[in-house]
Amino acid sequence: MSSITAKALLHFERSRNLDEQERDLFQESVQSLTVQSNHTITNRAPSGRNAVSLTIAQSLDTSLCAHVDSKEYDSAMKIALAMQQCVPRSYCGYQRAAQIHLIRNEVEEAQQAYNQGLDKVSKGNDNALLRKSAEDALDIFDQAAIDLAKNGRFMNAHRIAEWITRLLPRSPTGYLRTGEIFEMQGKYSTAEEVYYRGVSKVVSSAPKSLDSLVQHLVNVKREIKRNPRCDFIMQLPFEIASEILQQLSCYNLLKCMDVSRDWKERILQSSKAWRVTILNMKEDKLDMATIQRIKLFVQKFVLINIPENSHSMDDLLTTIADNEFKNLVDIGKRNTRVH
């Protein structure tokens, strides 16, 4: 435990009339080595528990801010997690964790930290303060959703946009962003539904914010009428769609799987698409769920962009051995390399 925390506890002890049992427990807390120990000890005290926990948390917060000022973000994050353990019903530890993630440009992790906090601190002033902190970072989350969508990471972008909608159900921001992402995917009818839902939610609380939603709704209706699109993956016969899919590299197949759940399921069902799998060792990341679905289809891996001095080949061979690619007959490679 830091000297700051010890001094805070000693000050707290002097400021209260404690019975002998509590005094012994608090002295033991001062001498303990970890925040976890402090949490256990303060829980054993018959009274004054909340005040002691808050005193510890406040001292930890002072130490955390010092680490942030020194750009020691890993140490600061450990303290934020300790604050969550010490006072799990207070907003501060979750807010600090989210803010550190934002400083490190880890927007999705920041969203998860806010989510965890809002679940734990479900009511009262602390919930309002945590929600206000998340709202203050709205522009950062909104821009992250835009950037993810532009990079083809639609599922991640939707996750953030829908979270914004849940956080601010009376604001047009989340509906606008969600609808725009669907438009980027060519899902104009789904975007239209989102804009309609936004109009119905926003109209009663912020009528002046309707202009953008209405304009997007008009534009998407015009696009649907002018340029009806065919979802070839879902509307073409399965065999014909599979013939098209087998022309794609592993990288592009994984990109296509991010378009929608329907596309992901259809691509995973297409055995032809995976028979010869061109795997870019620098960019392609096969998650375990995908491996389990395709392992019976793959007959040949063709490896490209194999990094020098890398364990990528060993890792791939281990994955293949561990997951029983029973129909695999060959692993080839191209000479293209990156250094």
mmCIF file of C-alpha atoms in Angstrom:
data_model
loop_
_atom_site.group_PDB
_atom_site.id
_atom_site.type_symbol
_atom_site.label_atom_id
_atom_site.label_comp_id
_atom_site.label_asym_id
_atom_site.label_seq_id
_atom_site.Cartn_x
_atom_site.Cartn_y
_atom_site.Cartn_z
ATOM 1 C CA MET A 1 0.000 0.000 0.000
ATOM 2 C CA SER A 2 1.273 3.480 -0.853
ATOM 3 C CA SER A 3 2.422 5.886 1.861
ATOM 4 C CA ILE A 4 -0.325 8.239 0.688
ATOM 5 C CA THR A 5 -2.977 5.665 1.540
ATOM 6 C CA ALA A 6 -1.374 4.925 4.916
ATOM 7 C CA LYS A 7 -1.313 8.611 5.854
ATOM 8 C CA ALA A 8 -4.953 9.010 4.788
ATOM 9 C CA LEU A 9 -6.015 6.112 6.981
ATOM 10 C CA LEU A 10 -4.060 7.429 9.957
ATOM 11 C CA HIS A 11 -5.694 10.825 9.492
ATOM 12 C CA PHE A 12 -9.085 9.116 9.302
ATOM 13 C CA GLU A 13 -8.404 7.210 12.521
ATOM 14 C CA ARG A 14 -7.467 10.383 14.393
ATOM 15 C CA SER A 15 -10.633 12.118 13.179
ATOM 16 C CA ARG A 16 -13.052 9.518 14.574
ATOM 17 C CA ASN A 17 -13.829 7.931 17.875
ATOM 18 C CA LEU A 18 -13.163 4.275 17.167
ATOM 19 C CA ASP A 19 -13.614 1.374 19.521
ATOM 20 C CA GLU A 20 -10.695 -0.909 20.240
ATOM 21 C CA GLN A 21 -11.668 -3.557 17.668
ATOM 22 C CA GLU A 22 -11.954 -1.010 14.855
ATOM 23 C CA ARG A 23 -8.687 0.670 15.817
ATOM 24 C CA ASP A 24 -6.872 -2.670 15.641
ATOM 25 C CA LEU A 25 -8.400 -3.406 12.256
ATOM 26 C CA PHE A 26 -7.476 -0.008 10.823
ATOM 27 C CA GLN A 27 -3.933 -0.264 12.136
ATOM 28 C CA GLU A 28 -3.692 -3.666 10.462
ATOM 29 C CA SER A 29 -4.949 -2.033 7.258
ATOM 30 C CA VAL A 30 -2.243 0.609 7.434
ATOM 31 C CA GLN A 31 0.386 -2.097 7.734
ATOM 32 C CA SER A 32 -1.043 -4.298 4.934
ATOM 33 C CA LEU A 33 0.612 -4.509 1.550
ATOM 34 C CA THR A 34 -2.219 -4.661 -0.980
ATOM 35 C CA VAL A 35 -5.454 -2.895 -1.765
ATOM 36 C CA GLN A 36 -7.173 -6.294 -1.759
ATOM 37 C CA SER A 37 -6.103 -6.724 1.862
ATOM 38 C CA ASN A 38 -7.492 -3.280 2.690
ATOM 39 C CA HIS A 39 -10.809 -4.243 1.135
ATOM 40 C CA THR A 40 -11.005 -7.450 3.188
ATOM 41 C CA ILE A 41 -10.055 -5.688 6.426
ATOM 42 C CA THR A 42 -12.501 -2.808 6.068
ATOM 43 C CA ASN A 43 -15.295 -5.315 5.400
ATOM 44 C CA ARG A 44 -14.582 -6.847 8.816
ATOM 45 C CA ALA A 45 -15.129 -3.567 10.659
ATOM 46 C CA PRO A 46 -18.560 -3.364 12.334
ATOM 47 C CA SER A 47 -18.915 0.364 11.510
ATOM 48 C CA GLY A 48 -17.207 3.066 9.487
ATOM 49 C CA ARG A 49 -16.761 0.677 6.544
ATOM 50 C CA ASN A 50 -17.945 3.007 3.797
ATOM 51 C CA ALA A 51 -15.950 5.959 5.089
ATOM 52 C CA VAL A 52 -12.742 3.929 5.227
ATOM 53 C CA SER A 53 -13.264 2.546 1.730
ATOM 54 C CA LEU A 54 -13.868 6.029 0.370
ATOM 55 C CA THR A 55 -10.765 7.330 2.149
ATOM 56 C CA ILE A 56 -8.684 4.586 0.543
ATOM 57 C CA ALA A 57 -10.260 5.278 -2.867
ATOM 58 C CA GLN A 58 -9.592 8.996 -2.613
ATOM 59 C CA SER A 59 -5.959 8.363 -1.770
ATOM 60 C CA LEU A 60 -5.664 5.888 -4.626
ATOM 61 C CA ASP A 61 -7.178 8.453 -6.974
ATOM 62 C CA THR A 62 -4.509 10.973 -5.982
ATOM 63 C CA SER A 63 -1.839 8.398 -6.746
ATOM 64 C CA LEU A 64 -3.537 7.469 -10.041
ATOM 65 C CA CYS A 65 -3.558 11.080 -11.240
ATOM 66 C CA ALA A 66 0.151 11.342 -10.489
ATOM 67 C CA HIS A 67 0.835 8.263 -12.610
ATOM 68 C CA VAL A 68 -1.279 9.673 -15.462
ATOM 69 C CA ASP A 69 0.610 12.975 -15.308
ATOM 70 C CA SER A 70 3.836 10.953 -15.617
ATOM 71 C CA LYS A 71 2.321 8.939 -18.507
ATOM 72 C CA GLU A 72 2.646 5.725 -16.484
ATOM 73 C CA TYR A 73 -0.646 4.423 -17.816
ATOM 74 C CA ASP A 74 -0.201 0.741 -16.920
ATOM 75 C CA SER A 75 0.359 1.641 -13.272
ATOM 76 C CA ALA A 76 -2.568 4.064 -13.362
ATOM 77 C CA MET A 77 -4.838 1.357 -14.772
ATOM 78 C CA LYS A 78 -3.900 -1.047 -11.973
ATOM 79 C CA ILE A 79 -4.901 1.604 -9.453
ATOM 80 C CA ALA A 80 -8.210 2.238 -11.264
ATOM 81 C CA LEU A 81 -9.030 -1.479 -11.051
ATOM 82 C CA ALA A 82 -8.091 -1.453 -7.357
ATOM 83 C CA MET A 83 -10.493 1.471 -6.826
ATOM 84 C CA GLN A 84 -13.255 -0.583 -8.423
ATOM 85 C CA GLN A 85 -12.586 -3.356 -5.918
ATOM 86 C CA CYS A 86 -12.384 -0.983 -2.973
ATOM 87 C CA VAL A 87 -15.619 0.917 -3.717
ATOM 88 C CA PRO A 88 -17.491 -1.061 -6.407
ATOM 89 C CA ARG A 89 -20.598 1.129 -6.076
ATOM 90 C CA SER A 90 -18.701 4.350 -6.731
ATOM 91 C CA TYR A 91 -18.335 5.771 -10.228
ATOM 92 C CA CYS A 92 -14.736 6.923 -9.840
ATOM 93 C CA GLY A 93 -12.797 3.704 -10.553
ATOM 94 C CA TYR A 94 -14.800 2.975 -13.706
ATOM 95 C CA GLN A 95 -14.524 6.570 -14.902
ATOM 96 C CA ARG A 96 -10.764 6.582 -14.385
ATOM 97 C CA ALA A 97 -10.337 3.266 -16.238
ATOM 98 C CA ALA A 98 -12.378 4.592 -19.175
ATOM 99 C CA GLN A 99 -10.424 7.864 -19.253
ATOM 100 C CA ILE A 100 -7.093 6.026 -19.301
ATOM 101 C CA HIS A 101 -8.314 3.884 -22.199
ATOM 102 C CA LEU A 102 -9.342 7.032 -24.077
ATOM 103 C CA ILE A 103 -5.934 8.624 -23.480
ATOM 104 C CA ARG A 104 -4.409 5.492 -25.032
ATOM 105 C CA ASN A 105 -6.895 5.663 -27.928
ATOM 106 C CA GLU A 106 -8.510 2.387 -26.801
ATOM 107 C CA VAL A 107 -12.055 3.508 -27.505
ATOM 108 C CA GLU A 108 -13.739 0.111 -27.493
ATOM 109 C CA GLU A 109 -12.113 -0.741 -24.154
ATOM 110 C CA ALA A 110 -13.276 2.617 -22.775
ATOM 111 C CA GLN A 111 -16.817 1.796 -23.822
ATOM 112 C CA GLN A 112 -16.581 -1.531 -21.978
ATOM 113 C CA ALA A 113 -15.313 0.234 -18.841
ATOM 114 C CA TYR A 114 -18.258 2.641 -18.904
ATOM 115 C CA ASN A 115 -20.656 -0.255 -19.501
ATOM 116 C CA GLN A 116 -19.278 -2.195 -16.561
ATOM 117 C CA GLY A 117 -19.574 0.841 -14.326
ATOM 118 C CA LEU A 118 -23.134 1.658 -15.370
ATOM 119 C CA ASP A 119 -24.125 -1.947 -14.656
ATOM 120 C CA LYS A 120 -22.504 -1.884 -11.208
ATOM 121 C CA VAL A 121 -23.574 1.656 -10.298
ATOM 122 C CA SER A 122 -27.132 1.347 -11.493
ATOM 123 C CA LYS A 123 -28.734 4.286 -9.691
ATOM 124 C CA GLY A 124 -28.157 7.413 -7.650
ATOM 125 C CA ASN A 125 -25.752 10.299 -8.017
ATOM 126 C CA ASP A 126 -22.776 8.081 -8.902
ATOM 127 C CA ASN A 127 -24.673 6.662 -11.883
ATOM 128 C CA ALA A 128 -25.514 10.192 -13.040
ATOM 129 C CA LEU A 129 -21.874 11.276 -12.718
ATOM 130 C CA LEU A 130 -20.599 8.258 -14.642
ATOM 131 C CA ARG A 131 -23.203 8.762 -17.352
ATOM 132 C CA LYS A 132 -22.224 12.433 -17.599
ATOM 133 C CA SER A 133 -18.566 11.428 -17.995
ATOM 134 C CA ALA A 134 -19.483 9.079 -20.858
ATOM 135 C CA GLU A 135 -21.621 11.773 -22.504
ATOM 136 C CA ASP A 136 -18.705 14.223 -22.325
ATOM 137 C CA ALA A 137 -16.669 11.780 -24.439
ATOM 138 C CA LEU A 138 -19.486 11.347 -26.978
ATOM 139 C CA ASP A 139 -17.588 12.972 -29.858
ATOM 140 C CA ILE A 140 -14.685 10.550 -29.369
ATOM 141 C CA PHE A 141 -16.957 7.514 -29.452
ATOM 142 C CA ASP A 142 -18.862 8.854 -32.451
ATOM 143 C CA GLN A 143 -15.644 9.453 -34.418
ATOM 144 C CA ALA A 144 -14.427 5.954 -33.503
ATOM 145 C CA ALA A 145 -17.598 4.463 -34.973
ATOM 146 C CA ILE A 146 -17.016 6.445 -38.184
ATOM 147 C CA ASP A 147 -13.388 5.315 -38.441
ATOM 148 C CA LEU A 148 -14.230 1.653 -37.777
ATOM 149 C CA ALA A 149 -16.931 1.697 -40.459
ATOM 150 C CA LYS A 150 -14.591 3.302 -42.989
ATOM 151 C CA ASN A 151 -12.113 0.487 -42.330
ATOM 152 C CA GLY A 152 -14.786 -2.137 -42.938
ATOM 153 C CA ARG A 153 -15.127 -3.111 -39.270
ATOM 154 C CA PHE A 154 -18.875 -2.769 -39.335
ATOM 155 C CA MET A 155 -19.712 -4.991 -36.379
ATOM 156 C CA ASN A 156 -17.406 -2.992 -34.103
ATOM 157 C CA ALA A 157 -18.785 0.275 -35.466
ATOM 158 C CA HIS A 158 -22.362 -0.858 -34.875
ATOM 159 C CA ARG A 159 -21.500 -1.873 -31.327
ATOM 160 C CA ILE A 160 -20.360 1.649 -30.476
ATOM 161 C CA ALA A 161 -23.173 3.398 -32.379
ATOM 162 C CA GLU A 162 -25.848 1.289 -30.693
ATOM 163 C CA TRP A 163 -24.232 1.947 -27.306
ATOM 164 C CA ILE A 164 -24.481 5.686 -27.973
ATOM 165 C CA THR A 165 -28.169 5.187 -28.724
ATOM 166 C CA ARG A 166 -28.712 3.365 -25.426
ATOM 167 C CA LEU A 167 -26.713 5.991 -23.533
ATOM 168 C CA LEU A 168 -28.637 8.912 -25.083
ATOM 169 C CA PRO A 169 -31.970 7.561 -26.366
ATOM 170 C CA ARG A 170 -33.363 11.085 -26.841
ATOM 171 C CA SER A 171 -30.394 12.324 -28.865
ATOM 172 C CA PRO A 172 -30.194 11.938 -32.661
ATOM 173 C CA THR A 173 -26.466 11.076 -32.622
ATOM 174 C CA GLY A 174 -26.695 7.312 -32.129
ATOM 175 C CA TYR A 175 -29.527 6.894 -34.650
ATOM 176 C CA LEU A 176 -27.701 8.971 -37.247
ATOM 177 C CA ARG A 177 -24.494 7.022 -36.852
ATOM 178 C CA THR A 178 -26.194 3.610 -36.841
ATOM 179 C CA GLY A 179 -28.206 4.496 -39.935
ATOM 180 C CA GLU A 180 -25.164 5.814 -41.791
ATOM 181 C CA ILE A 181 -23.245 2.603 -41.073
ATOM 182 C CA PHE A 182 -26.115 0.562 -42.494
ATOM 183 C CA GLU A 183 -26.074 2.800 -45.572
ATOM 184 C CA MET A 184 -22.340 2.140 -46.005
ATOM 185 C CA GLN A 185 -23.211 -1.564 -46.028
ATOM 186 C CA GLY A 186 -25.907 -0.984 -48.647
ATOM 187 C CA LYS A 187 -28.665 -1.830 -46.159
ATOM 188 C CA TYR A 188 -30.910 1.089 -46.957
ATOM 189 C CA SER A 189 -34.137 -0.463 -45.714
ATOM 190 C CA THR A 190 -32.567 -1.183 -42.322
ATOM 191 C CA ALA A 191 -31.176 2.375 -42.215
ATOM 192 C CA GLU A 192 -34.665 3.681 -42.967
ATOM 193 C CA GLU A 193 -36.048 1.762 -39.961
ATOM 194 C CA VAL A 194 -33.342 3.218 -37.708
ATOM 195 C CA TYR A 195 -34.095 6.788 -38.837
ATOM 196 C CA TYR A 196 -37.831 6.270 -38.258
ATOM 197 C CA ARG A 197 -37.105 4.979 -34.743
ATOM 198 C CA GLY A 198 -34.876 7.989 -34.101
ATOM 199 C CA VAL A 199 -37.543 10.441 -35.231
ATOM 200 C CA SER A 200 -40.109 8.865 -32.893
ATOM 201 C CA LYS A 201 -37.717 9.047 -29.915
ATOM 202 C CA VAL A 202 -36.297 12.521 -30.513
ATOM 203 C CA VAL A 203 -39.444 14.379 -31.510
ATOM 204 C CA SER A 204 -40.864 14.586 -27.983
ATOM 205 C CA SER A 205 -37.702 15.848 -26.282
ATOM 206 C CA ALA A 206 -35.614 17.777 -28.806
ATOM 207 C CA PRO A 207 -37.663 18.765 -31.867
ATOM 208 C CA LYS A 208 -34.909 21.075 -33.136
ATOM 209 C CA SER A 209 -32.647 18.032 -33.513
ATOM 210 C CA LEU A 210 -34.986 16.420 -36.021
ATOM 211 C CA ASP A 211 -33.623 18.191 -39.091
ATOM 212 C CA SER A 212 -30.672 15.833 -39.636
ATOM 213 C CA LEU A 213 -32.731 12.702 -39.002
ATOM 214 C CA VAL A 214 -35.492 13.799 -41.360
ATOM 215 C CA GLN A 215 -32.974 14.733 -44.050
ATOM 216 C CA HIS A 216 -31.278 11.325 -43.768
ATOM 217 C CA LEU A 217 -34.671 9.642 -43.903
ATOM 218 C CA VAL A 218 -35.595 11.519 -47.078
ATOM 219 C CA ASN A 219 -32.235 10.691 -48.687
ATOM 220 C CA VAL A 220 -32.386 6.993 -47.880
ATOM 221 C CA LYS A 221 -35.945 6.753 -49.206
ATOM 222 C CA ARG A 222 -34.779 8.397 -52.421
ATOM 223 C CA GLU A 223 -31.868 5.943 -52.652
ATOM 224 C CA ILE A 224 -34.142 2.941 -52.141
ATOM 225 C CA LYS A 225 -36.432 4.139 -54.915
ATOM 226 C CA ARG A 226 -33.645 5.056 -57.342
ATOM 227 C CA ASN A 227 -31.220 2.231 -56.767
ATOM 228 C CA PRO A 228 -32.723 -0.956 -55.358
ATOM 229 C CA ARG A 229 -29.808 -3.306 -54.639
ATOM 230 C CA CYS A 230 -29.512 -7.045 -54.774
ATOM 231 C CA ASP A 231 -27.897 -8.850 -51.857
ATOM 232 C CA PHE A 232 -26.260 -11.483 -54.058
ATOM 233 C CA ILE A 233 -24.904 -13.516 -51.144
ATOM 234 C CA MET A 234 -28.386 -14.118 -49.760
ATOM 235 C CA GLN A 235 -30.516 -13.986 -52.915
ATOM 236 C CA LEU A 236 -28.441 -16.030 -55.360
ATOM 237 C CA PRO A 237 -28.700 -19.815 -55.174
ATOM 238 C CA PHE A 238 -26.252 -21.198 -52.631
ATOM 239 C CA GLU A 239 -24.096 -23.025 -55.193
ATOM 240 C CA ILE A 240 -23.694 -19.934 -57.379
ATOM 241 C CA ALA A 241 -22.834 -17.746 -54.375
ATOM 242 C CA SER A 242 -20.257 -20.359 -53.307
ATOM 243 C CA GLU A 243 -18.638 -20.227 -56.765
ATOM 244 C CA ILE A 244 -18.198 -16.479 -56.338
ATOM 245 C CA LEU A 245 -16.935 -16.744 -52.770
ATOM 246 C CA GLN A 246 -14.245 -19.280 -53.602
ATOM 247 C CA GLN A 247 -12.535 -16.655 -55.754
ATOM 248 C CA LEU A 248 -11.851 -14.513 -52.678
ATOM 249 C CA SER A 249 -8.757 -14.599 -50.472
ATOM 250 C CA CYS A 250 -9.019 -15.400 -46.784
ATOM 251 C CA TYR A 251 -8.562 -11.682 -46.061
ATOM 252 C CA ASN A 252 -11.548 -10.710 -48.202
ATOM 253 C CA LEU A 253 -13.670 -13.561 -46.874
ATOM 254 C CA LEU A 254 -13.065 -12.310 -43.344
ATOM 255 C CA LYS A 255 -13.976 -8.785 -44.456
ATOM 256 C CA CYS A 256 -17.201 -10.051 -46.006
ATOM 257 C CA MET A 257 -18.053 -11.898 -42.800
ATOM 258 C CA ASP A 258 -18.109 -8.515 -41.020
ATOM 259 C CA VAL A 259 -20.865 -7.187 -43.286
ATOM 260 C CA SER A 260 -23.706 -8.928 -41.452
ATOM 261 C CA ARG A 261 -24.626 -12.029 -39.493
ATOM 262 C CA ASP A 262 -26.370 -13.474 -42.552
ATOM 263 C CA TRP A 263 -23.254 -13.044 -44.682
ATOM 264 C CA LYS A 264 -21.067 -14.558 -41.983
ATOM 265 C CA GLU A 265 -23.277 -17.633 -41.692
ATOM 266 C CA ARG A 266 -23.537 -18.094 -45.450
ATOM 267 C CA ILE A 267 -19.750 -17.778 -45.932
ATOM 268 C CA LEU A 268 -19.023 -20.247 -43.135
ATOM 269 C CA GLN A 269 -21.463 -22.693 -44.752
ATOM 270 C CA SER A 270 -19.676 -22.467 -48.111
ATOM 271 C CA SER A 271 -17.221 -25.357 -48.166
ATOM 272 C CA LYS A 272 -15.909 -24.351 -51.620
ATOM 273 C CA ALA A 273 -14.816 -20.938 -50.329
ATOM 274 C CA TRP A 274 -12.382 -22.538 -47.879
ATOM 275 C CA ARG A 275 -10.957 -25.482 -49.879
ATOM 276 C CA VAL A 276 -7.920 -23.475 -50.955
ATOM 277 C CA THR A 277 -7.405 -20.833 -48.283
ATOM 278 C CA ILE A 278 -4.931 -18.056 -49.109
ATOM 279 C CA LEU A 279 -3.689 -16.904 -45.734
ATOM 280 C CA ASN A 280 -1.842 -13.593 -45.371
ATOM 281 C CA MET A 281 0.398 -14.240 -42.378
ATOM 282 C CA LYS A 282 0.752 -10.505 -41.735
ATOM 283 C CA GLU A 283 -2.911 -9.468 -41.839
ATOM 284 C CA ASP A 284 -5.283 -12.432 -41.552
ATOM 285 C CA LYS A 285 -6.389 -13.378 -38.058
ATOM 286 C CA LEU A 286 -8.486 -16.530 -37.845
ATOM 287 C CA ASP A 287 -10.324 -16.596 -34.542
ATOM 288 C CA MET A 288 -10.977 -19.936 -32.870
ATOM 289 C CA ALA A 289 -14.711 -19.907 -33.649
ATOM 290 C CA THR A 290 -13.982 -19.542 -37.383
ATOM 291 C CA ILE A 291 -11.320 -22.266 -37.248
ATOM 292 C CA GLN A 292 -13.802 -24.682 -35.712
ATOM 293 C CA ARG A 293 -16.286 -23.995 -38.529
ATOM 294 C CA ILE A 294 -13.881 -24.285 -41.474
ATOM 295 C CA LYS A 295 -11.450 -26.983 -40.334
ATOM 296 C CA LEU A 296 -13.282 -29.761 -42.190
ATOM 297 C CA PHE A 297 -13.377 -27.753 -45.433
ATOM 298 C CA VAL A 298 -9.763 -26.641 -45.835
ATOM 299 C CA GLN A 299 -7.758 -28.864 -48.176
ATOM 300 C CA LYS A 300 -4.852 -26.502 -48.798
ATOM 301 C CA PHE A 301 -3.339 -23.437 -47.134
ATOM 302 C CA VAL A 302 -1.387 -21.039 -49.361
ATOM 303 C CA LEU A 303 0.695 -18.732 -47.172
ATOM 304 C CA ILE A 304 1.831 -15.268 -48.255
ATOM 305 C CA ASN A 305 3.657 -12.401 -46.518
ATOM 306 C CA ILE A 306 5.467 -14.643 -44.049
ATOM 307 C CA PRO A 307 7.470 -12.364 -41.711
ATOM 308 C CA GLU A 308 11.151 -13.030 -41.260
ATOM 309 C CA ASN A 309 12.308 -14.204 -37.822
ATOM 310 C CA SER A 310 8.732 -14.991 -36.830
ATOM 311 C CA HIS A 311 7.024 -17.840 -35.068
ATOM 312 C CA SER A 312 3.992 -17.491 -37.348
ATOM 313 C CA MET A 313 4.632 -20.777 -39.134
ATOM 314 C CA ASP A 314 5.105 -22.667 -35.873
ATOM 315 C CA ASP A 315 1.937 -21.108 -34.457
ATOM 316 C CA LEU A 316 -0.042 -22.070 -37.558
ATOM 317 C CA LEU A 317 1.218 -25.649 -37.515
ATOM 318 C CA THR A 318 0.365 -25.919 -33.826
ATOM 319 C CA THR A 319 -3.139 -24.591 -34.492
ATOM 320 C CA ILE A 320 -3.621 -27.084 -37.316
ATOM 321 C CA ALA A 321 -2.397 -29.964 -35.166
ATOM 322 C CA ASP A 322 -4.564 -28.943 -32.209
ATOM 323 C CA ASN A 323 -7.753 -28.495 -34.237
ATOM 324 C CA GLU A 324 -7.675 -31.585 -36.494
ATOM 325 C CA PHE A 325 -7.833 -30.223 -40.040
ATOM 326 C CA LYS A 326 -8.647 -33.742 -41.224
ATOM 327 C CA ASN A 327 -8.954 -32.944 -44.940
ATOM 328 C CA LEU A 328 -5.832 -30.775 -45.188
ATOM 329 C CA VAL A 329 -3.416 -32.289 -47.720
ATOM 330 C CA ASP A 330 -1.000 -29.445 -48.455
ATOM 331 C CA ILE A 331 0.504 -26.239 -47.079
ATOM 332 C CA GLY A 332 2.201 -24.117 -49.718
ATOM 333 C CA LYS A 333 3.739 -20.690 -49.682
ATOM 334 C CA ARG A 334 4.528 -17.847 -52.016
ATOM 335 C CA ASN A 335 7.801 -15.991 -52.044
ATOM 336 C CA THR A 336 6.325 -12.641 -51.108
ATOM 337 C CA ARG A 337 7.793 -11.636 -47.741
ATOM 338 C CA VAL A 338 7.738 -8.675 -45.435
ATOM 339 C CA HIS A 339 10.577 -7.598 -43.158
#
